[in-house]
PDB file of C-alpha atoms and ligand atoms in Angstrom:
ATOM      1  CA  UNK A   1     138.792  84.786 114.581  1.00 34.00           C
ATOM      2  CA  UNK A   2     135.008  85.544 113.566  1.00 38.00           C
ATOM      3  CA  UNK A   3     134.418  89.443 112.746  1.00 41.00           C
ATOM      4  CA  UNK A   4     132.723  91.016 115.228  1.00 43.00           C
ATOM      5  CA  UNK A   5     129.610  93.156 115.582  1.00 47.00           C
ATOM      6  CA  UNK A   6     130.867  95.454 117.947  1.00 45.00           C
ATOM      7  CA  UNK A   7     133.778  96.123 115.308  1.00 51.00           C
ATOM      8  CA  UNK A   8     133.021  99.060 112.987  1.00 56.00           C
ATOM      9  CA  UNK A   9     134.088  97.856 109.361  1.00 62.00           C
ATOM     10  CA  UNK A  10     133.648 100.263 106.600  1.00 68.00           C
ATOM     11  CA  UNK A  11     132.354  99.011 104.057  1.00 91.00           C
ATOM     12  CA  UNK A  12     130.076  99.779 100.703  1.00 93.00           C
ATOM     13  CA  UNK A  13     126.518  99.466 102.418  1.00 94.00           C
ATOM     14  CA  UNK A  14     127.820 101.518 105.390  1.00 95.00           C
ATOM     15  CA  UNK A  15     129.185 104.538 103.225  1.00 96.00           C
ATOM     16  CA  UNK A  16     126.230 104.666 101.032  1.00 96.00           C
ATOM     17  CA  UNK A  17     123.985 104.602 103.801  1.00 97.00           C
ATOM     18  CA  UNK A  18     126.045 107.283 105.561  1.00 96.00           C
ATOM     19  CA  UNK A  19     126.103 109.235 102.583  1.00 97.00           C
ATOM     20  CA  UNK A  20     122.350 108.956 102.134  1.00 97.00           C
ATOM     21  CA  UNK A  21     122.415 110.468 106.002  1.00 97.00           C
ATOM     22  CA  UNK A  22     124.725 113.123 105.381  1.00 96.00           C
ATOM     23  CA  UNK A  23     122.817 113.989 101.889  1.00 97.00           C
ATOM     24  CA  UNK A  24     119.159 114.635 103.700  1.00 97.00           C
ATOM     25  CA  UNK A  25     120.974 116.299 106.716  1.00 96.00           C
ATOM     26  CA  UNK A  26     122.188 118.870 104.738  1.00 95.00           C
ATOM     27  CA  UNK A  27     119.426 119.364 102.819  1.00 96.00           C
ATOM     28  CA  UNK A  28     116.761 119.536 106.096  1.00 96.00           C
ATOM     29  CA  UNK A  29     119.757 121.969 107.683  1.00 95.00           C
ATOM     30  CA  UNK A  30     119.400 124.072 105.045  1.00 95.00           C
ATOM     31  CA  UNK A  31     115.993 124.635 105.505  1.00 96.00           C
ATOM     32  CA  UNK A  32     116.520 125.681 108.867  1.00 95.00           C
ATOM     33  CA  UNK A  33     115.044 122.731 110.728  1.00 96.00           C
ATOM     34  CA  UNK A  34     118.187 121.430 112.599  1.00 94.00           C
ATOM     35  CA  UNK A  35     119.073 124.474 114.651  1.00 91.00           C
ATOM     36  CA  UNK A  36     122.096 124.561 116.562  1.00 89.00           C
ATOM     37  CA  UNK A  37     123.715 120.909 116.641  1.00 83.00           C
ATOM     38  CA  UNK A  38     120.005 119.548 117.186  1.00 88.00           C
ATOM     39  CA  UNK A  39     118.399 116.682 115.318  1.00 93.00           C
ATOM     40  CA  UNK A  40     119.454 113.716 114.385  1.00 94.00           C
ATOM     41  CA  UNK A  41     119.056 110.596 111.711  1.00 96.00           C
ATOM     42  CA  UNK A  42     119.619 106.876 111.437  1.00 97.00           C
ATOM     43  CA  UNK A  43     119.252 104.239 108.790  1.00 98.00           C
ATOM     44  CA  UNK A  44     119.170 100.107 109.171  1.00 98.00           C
ATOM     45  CA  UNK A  45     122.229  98.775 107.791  1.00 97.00           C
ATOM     46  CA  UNK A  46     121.315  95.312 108.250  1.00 96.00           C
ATOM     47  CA  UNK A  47     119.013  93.109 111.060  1.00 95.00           C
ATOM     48  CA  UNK A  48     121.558  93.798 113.816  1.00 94.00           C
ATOM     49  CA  UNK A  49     122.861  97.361 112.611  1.00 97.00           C
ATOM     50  CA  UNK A  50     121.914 100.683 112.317  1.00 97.00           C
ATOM     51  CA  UNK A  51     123.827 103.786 111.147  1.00 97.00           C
ATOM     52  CA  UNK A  52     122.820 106.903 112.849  1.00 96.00           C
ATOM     53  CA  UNK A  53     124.373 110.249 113.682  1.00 94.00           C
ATOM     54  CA  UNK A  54     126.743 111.022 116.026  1.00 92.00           C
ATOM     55  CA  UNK A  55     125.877 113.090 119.593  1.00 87.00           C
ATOM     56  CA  UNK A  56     126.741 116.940 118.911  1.00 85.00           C
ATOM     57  CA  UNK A  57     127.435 117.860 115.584  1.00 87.00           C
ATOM     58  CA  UNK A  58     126.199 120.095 112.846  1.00 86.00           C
ATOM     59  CA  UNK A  59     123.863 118.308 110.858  1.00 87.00           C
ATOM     60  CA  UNK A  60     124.864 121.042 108.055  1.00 89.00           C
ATOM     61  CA  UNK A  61     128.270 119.566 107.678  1.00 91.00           C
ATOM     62  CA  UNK A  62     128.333 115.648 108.329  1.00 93.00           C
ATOM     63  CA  UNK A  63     130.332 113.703 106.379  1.00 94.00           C
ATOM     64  CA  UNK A  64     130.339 109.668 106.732  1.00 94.00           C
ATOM     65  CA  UNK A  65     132.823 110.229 109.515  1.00 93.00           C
ATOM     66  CA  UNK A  66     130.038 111.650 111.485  1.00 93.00           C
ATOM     67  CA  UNK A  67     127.800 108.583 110.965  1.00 95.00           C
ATOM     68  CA  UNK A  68     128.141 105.518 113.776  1.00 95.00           C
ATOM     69  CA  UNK A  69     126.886 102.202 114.251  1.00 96.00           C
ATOM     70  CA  UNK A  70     124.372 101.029 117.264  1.00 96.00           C
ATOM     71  CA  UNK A  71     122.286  97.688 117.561  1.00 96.00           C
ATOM     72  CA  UNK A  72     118.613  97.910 118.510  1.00 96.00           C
ATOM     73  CA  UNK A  73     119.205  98.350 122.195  1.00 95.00           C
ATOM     74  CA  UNK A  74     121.378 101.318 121.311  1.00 96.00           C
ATOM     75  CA  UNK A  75     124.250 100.524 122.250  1.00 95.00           C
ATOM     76  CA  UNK A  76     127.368 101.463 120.413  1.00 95.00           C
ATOM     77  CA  UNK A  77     128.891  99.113 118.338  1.00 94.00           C
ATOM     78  CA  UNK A  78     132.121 101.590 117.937  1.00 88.00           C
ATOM     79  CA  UNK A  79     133.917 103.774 119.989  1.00 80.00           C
ATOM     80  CA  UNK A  80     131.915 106.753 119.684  1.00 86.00           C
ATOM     81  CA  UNK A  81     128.098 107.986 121.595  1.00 83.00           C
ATOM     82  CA  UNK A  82     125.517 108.556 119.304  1.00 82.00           C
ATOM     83  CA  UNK A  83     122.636 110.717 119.314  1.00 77.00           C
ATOM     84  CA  UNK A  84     120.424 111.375 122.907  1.00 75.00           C
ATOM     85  CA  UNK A  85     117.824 110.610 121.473  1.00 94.00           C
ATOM     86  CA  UNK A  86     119.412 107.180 119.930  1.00 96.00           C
ATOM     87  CA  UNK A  87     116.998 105.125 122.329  1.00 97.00           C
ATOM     88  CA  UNK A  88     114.017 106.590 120.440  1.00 98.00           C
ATOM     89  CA  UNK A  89     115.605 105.829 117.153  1.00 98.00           C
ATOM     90  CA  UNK A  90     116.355 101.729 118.206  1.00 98.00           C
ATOM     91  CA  UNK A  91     112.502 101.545 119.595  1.00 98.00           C
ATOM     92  CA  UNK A  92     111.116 102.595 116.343  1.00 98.00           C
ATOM     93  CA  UNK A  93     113.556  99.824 114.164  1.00 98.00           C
ATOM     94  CA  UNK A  94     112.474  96.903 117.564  1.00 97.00           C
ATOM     95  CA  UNK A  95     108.676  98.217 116.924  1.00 97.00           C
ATOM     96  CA  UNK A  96     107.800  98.955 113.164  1.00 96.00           C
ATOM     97  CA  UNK A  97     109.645  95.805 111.469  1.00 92.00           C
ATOM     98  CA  UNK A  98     108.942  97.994 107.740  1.00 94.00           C
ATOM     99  CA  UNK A  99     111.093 101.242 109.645  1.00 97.00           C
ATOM    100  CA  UNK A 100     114.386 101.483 107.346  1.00 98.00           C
ATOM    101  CA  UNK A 101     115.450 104.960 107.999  1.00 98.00           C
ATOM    102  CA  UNK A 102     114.168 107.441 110.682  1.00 98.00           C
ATOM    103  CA  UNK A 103     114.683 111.231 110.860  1.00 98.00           C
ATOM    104  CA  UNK A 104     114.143 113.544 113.582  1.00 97.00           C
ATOM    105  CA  UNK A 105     114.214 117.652 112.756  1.00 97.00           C
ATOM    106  CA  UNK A 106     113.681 120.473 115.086  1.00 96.00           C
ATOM    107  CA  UNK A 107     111.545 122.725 112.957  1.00 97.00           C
ATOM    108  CA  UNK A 108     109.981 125.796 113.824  1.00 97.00           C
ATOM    109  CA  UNK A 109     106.719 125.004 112.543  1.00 98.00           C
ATOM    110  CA  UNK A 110     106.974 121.570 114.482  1.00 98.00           C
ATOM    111  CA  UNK A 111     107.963 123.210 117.769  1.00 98.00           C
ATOM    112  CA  UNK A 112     105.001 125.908 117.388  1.00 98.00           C
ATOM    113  CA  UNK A 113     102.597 123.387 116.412  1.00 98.00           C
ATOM    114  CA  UNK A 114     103.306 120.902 118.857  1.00 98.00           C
ATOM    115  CA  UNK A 115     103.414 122.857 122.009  1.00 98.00           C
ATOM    116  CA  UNK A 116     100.152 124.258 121.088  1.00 97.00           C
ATOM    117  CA  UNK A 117      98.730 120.811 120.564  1.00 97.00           C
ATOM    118  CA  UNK A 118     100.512 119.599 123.735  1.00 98.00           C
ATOM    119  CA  UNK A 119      97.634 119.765 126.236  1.00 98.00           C
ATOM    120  CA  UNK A 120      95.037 118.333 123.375  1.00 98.00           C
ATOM    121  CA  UNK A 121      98.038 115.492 122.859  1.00 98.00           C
ATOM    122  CA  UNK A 122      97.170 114.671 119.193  1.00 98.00           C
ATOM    123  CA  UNK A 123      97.090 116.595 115.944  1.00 98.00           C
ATOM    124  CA  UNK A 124      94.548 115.257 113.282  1.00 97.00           C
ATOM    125  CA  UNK A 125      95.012 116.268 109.519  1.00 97.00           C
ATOM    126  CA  UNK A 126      92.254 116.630 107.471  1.00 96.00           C
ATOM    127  CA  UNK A 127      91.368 117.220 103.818  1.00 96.00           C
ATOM    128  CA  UNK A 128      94.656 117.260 102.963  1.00 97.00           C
ATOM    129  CA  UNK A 129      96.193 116.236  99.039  1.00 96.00           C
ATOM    130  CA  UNK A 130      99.348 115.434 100.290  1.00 94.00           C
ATOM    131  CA  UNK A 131      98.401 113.139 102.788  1.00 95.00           C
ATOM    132  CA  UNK A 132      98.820 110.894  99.581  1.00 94.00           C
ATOM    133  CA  UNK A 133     102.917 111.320 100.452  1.00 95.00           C
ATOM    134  CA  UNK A 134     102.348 108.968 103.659  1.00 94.00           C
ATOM    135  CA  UNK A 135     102.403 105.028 102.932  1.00 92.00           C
ATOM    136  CA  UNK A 136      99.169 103.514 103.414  1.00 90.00           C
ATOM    137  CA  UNK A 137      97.364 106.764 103.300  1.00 90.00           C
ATOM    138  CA  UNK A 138      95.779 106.881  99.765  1.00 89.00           C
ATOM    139  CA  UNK A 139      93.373 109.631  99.446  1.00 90.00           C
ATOM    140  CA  UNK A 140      92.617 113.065 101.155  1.00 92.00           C
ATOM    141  CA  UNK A 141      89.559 111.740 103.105  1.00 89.00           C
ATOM    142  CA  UNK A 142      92.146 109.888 105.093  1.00 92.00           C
ATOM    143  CA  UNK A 143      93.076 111.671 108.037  1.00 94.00           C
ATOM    144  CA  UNK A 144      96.339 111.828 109.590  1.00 96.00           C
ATOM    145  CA  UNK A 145      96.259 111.606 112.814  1.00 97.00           C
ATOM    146  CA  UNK A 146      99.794 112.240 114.928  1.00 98.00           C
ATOM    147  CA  UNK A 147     100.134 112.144 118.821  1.00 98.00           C
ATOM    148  CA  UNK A 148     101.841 114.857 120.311  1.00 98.00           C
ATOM    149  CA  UNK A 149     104.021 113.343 123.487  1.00 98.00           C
ATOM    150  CA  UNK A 150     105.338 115.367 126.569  1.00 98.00           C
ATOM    151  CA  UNK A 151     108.540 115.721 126.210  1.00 97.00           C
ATOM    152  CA  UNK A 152     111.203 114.611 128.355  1.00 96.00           C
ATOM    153  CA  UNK A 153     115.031 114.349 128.945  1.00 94.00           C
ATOM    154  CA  UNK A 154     114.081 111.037 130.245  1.00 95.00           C
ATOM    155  CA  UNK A 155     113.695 108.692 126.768  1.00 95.00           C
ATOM    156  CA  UNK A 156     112.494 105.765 128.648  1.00 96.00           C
ATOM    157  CA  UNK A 157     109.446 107.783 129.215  1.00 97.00           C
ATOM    158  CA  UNK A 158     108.772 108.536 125.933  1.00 98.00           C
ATOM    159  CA  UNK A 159     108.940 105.236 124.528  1.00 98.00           C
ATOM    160  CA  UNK A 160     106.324 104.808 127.088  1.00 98.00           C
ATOM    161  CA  UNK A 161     104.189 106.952 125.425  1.00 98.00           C
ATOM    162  CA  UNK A 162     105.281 105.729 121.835  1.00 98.00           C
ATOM    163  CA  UNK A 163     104.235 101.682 123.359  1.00 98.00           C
ATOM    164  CA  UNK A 164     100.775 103.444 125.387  1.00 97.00           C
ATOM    165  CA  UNK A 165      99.840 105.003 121.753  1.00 97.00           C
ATOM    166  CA  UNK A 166     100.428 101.290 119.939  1.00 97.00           C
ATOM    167  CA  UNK A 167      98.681  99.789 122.961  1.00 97.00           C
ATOM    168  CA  UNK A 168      95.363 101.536 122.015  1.00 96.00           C
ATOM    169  CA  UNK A 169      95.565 100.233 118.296  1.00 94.00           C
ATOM    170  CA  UNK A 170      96.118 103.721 117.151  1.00 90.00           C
ATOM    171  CA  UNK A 171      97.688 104.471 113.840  1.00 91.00           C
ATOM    172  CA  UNK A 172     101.422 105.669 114.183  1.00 96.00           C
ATOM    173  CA  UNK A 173     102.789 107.314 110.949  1.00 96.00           C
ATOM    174  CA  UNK A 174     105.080 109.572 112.855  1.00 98.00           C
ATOM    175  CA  UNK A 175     105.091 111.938 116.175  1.00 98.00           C
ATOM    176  CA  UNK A 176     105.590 115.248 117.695  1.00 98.00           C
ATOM    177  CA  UNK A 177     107.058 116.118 120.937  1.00 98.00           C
ATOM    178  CA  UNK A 178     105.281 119.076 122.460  1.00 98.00           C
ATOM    179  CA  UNK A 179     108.155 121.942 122.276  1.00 97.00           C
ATOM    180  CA  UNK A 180     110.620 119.982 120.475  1.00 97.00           C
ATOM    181  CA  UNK A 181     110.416 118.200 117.325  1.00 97.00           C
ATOM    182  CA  UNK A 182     109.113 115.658 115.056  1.00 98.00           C
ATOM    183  CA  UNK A 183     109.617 111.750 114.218  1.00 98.00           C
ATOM    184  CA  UNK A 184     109.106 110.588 111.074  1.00 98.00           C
ATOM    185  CA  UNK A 185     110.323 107.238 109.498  1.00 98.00           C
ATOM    186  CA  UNK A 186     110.010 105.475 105.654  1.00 98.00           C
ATOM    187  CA  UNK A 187     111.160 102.033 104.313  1.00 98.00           C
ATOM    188  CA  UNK A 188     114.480 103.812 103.481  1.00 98.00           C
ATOM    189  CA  UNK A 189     115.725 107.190 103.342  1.00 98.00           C
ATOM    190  CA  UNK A 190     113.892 108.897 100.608  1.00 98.00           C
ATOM    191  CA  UNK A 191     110.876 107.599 102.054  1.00 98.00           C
ATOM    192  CA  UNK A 192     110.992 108.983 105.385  1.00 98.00           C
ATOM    193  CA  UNK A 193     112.642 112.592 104.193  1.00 98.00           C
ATOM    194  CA  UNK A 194     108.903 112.367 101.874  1.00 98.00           C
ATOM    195  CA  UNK A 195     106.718 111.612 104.865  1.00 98.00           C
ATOM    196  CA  UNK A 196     109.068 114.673 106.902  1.00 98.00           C
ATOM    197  CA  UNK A 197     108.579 117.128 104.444  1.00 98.00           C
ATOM    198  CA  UNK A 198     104.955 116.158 103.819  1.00 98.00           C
ATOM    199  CA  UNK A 199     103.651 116.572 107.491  1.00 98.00           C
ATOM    200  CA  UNK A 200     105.947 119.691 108.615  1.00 98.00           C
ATOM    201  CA  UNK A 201     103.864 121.043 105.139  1.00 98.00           C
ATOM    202  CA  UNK A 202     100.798 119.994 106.373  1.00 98.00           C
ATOM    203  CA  UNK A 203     101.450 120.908 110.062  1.00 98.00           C
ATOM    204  CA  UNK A 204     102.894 124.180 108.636  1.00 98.00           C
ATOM    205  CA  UNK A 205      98.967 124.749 106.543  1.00 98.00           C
ATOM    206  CA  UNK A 206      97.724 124.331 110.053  1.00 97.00           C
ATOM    207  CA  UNK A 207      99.191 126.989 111.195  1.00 97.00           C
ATOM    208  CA  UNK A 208      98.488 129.533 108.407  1.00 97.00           C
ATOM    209  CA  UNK A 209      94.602 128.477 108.972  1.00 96.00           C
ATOM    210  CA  UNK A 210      94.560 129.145 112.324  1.00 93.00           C
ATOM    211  CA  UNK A 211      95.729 132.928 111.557  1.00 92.00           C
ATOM    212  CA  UNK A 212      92.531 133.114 109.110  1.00 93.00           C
ATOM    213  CA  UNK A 213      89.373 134.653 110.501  1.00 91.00           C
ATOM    214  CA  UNK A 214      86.608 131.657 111.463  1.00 78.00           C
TER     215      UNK A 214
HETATM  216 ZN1  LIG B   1     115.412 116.183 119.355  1.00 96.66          ZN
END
């Protein structure tokens, strides 16, 4: 009998994946940008599979246990539901072929900042050092610029958006969702944690400027 895909084998790749999951989880819930059991994280395990977290539980505390496998429809490929927002996760891996690992936080700078953006629907960063921290961007007269989506409990609509925003031959490093969160991705886990921290930073500067007199 040939293994199957929709059978959940642990194995090396798997845990250290998982534990590279579990590692930036805690780290983002410690600073306070996975409130409540909100958030979530994947990682591609290989061309069919990716590891991502399962629906509902502290991102504080996951172990590998708390890790699950789903192809890039999003379907399970064990017996557990993953994330809500799993279908947002598996267009990103279908859509960016370079997309190894994709994180998803609830800060409170990125829910302030995007629902005031939500109306204007895109955010550009400008004159910003650490723009340097996103691939492809090499110096600080590069802007950033990151669409701000409506949100939705409906995901097919915001893939929508995510394919509408391609469709114009815009740039997409990462996005907000007005009132909710941010999506940022990396060739693997380290780099999508860099290009997380980096934007909630610069996202966060915006923020501070706009409580400066003009
Ligand atoms: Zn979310």
């Amino acid at each position: 009998m040939s293994a199957s895909l929709a059978t959940h084998e642990p194995s090396a790749a798997f845990e250290q994946l998982a534990q590279q999951l579990c590692s930036a989880a805690a780290h983002l819930a410690q600073r306070g940008w996975t409130p409540t059991t909100s958030s979530n994280f994947s990682a591609r395990l290989d061309a069919q599979r990716i590891a991502i977290t399962i629906s509902g539980r502290d991102k504080g505390r996951l172990t590998p246990a708390d890790i699950m496998l789903m192809d890039e429809q999003a379907r399970a490929l064990d017996a557990q539901r993953p994330s809500a927002e799993a279908h947002l996760h598996a267009q990103l891996y279908r859509v960016l072929p370079h997309a190894g690992a994709v994180l998803h936080t609830h800060s409170l700078t990125q829910t302030v900042i995007s629902l005031h953006y939500a109306s204007a629907g895109q955010i550009r960063l400008r004159g910003y050092e650490l723009v340097k921290a996103i691939e492809g961007l090499h110096s600080h007269e590069q802007d950033l610029l990151l669409p701000v989506f409506p949100n939705s409990q409906d995901m097919t609509a915001i893939e929508h958006r995510v394919d509408a925003w391609r469709a114009q031959g815009q740039p997409l490093h990462a996005y907000l969702i007005a009132g909710h969160g941010l999506y940022a991705w990396g060739r693997d886990v380290a780099a999508a944690m860099r290009h997380l921290e980096a934007i909630d930073f610069m996202l966060a500067c915006e923020l501070e400027l706009r409580k400066l007199p003009t």
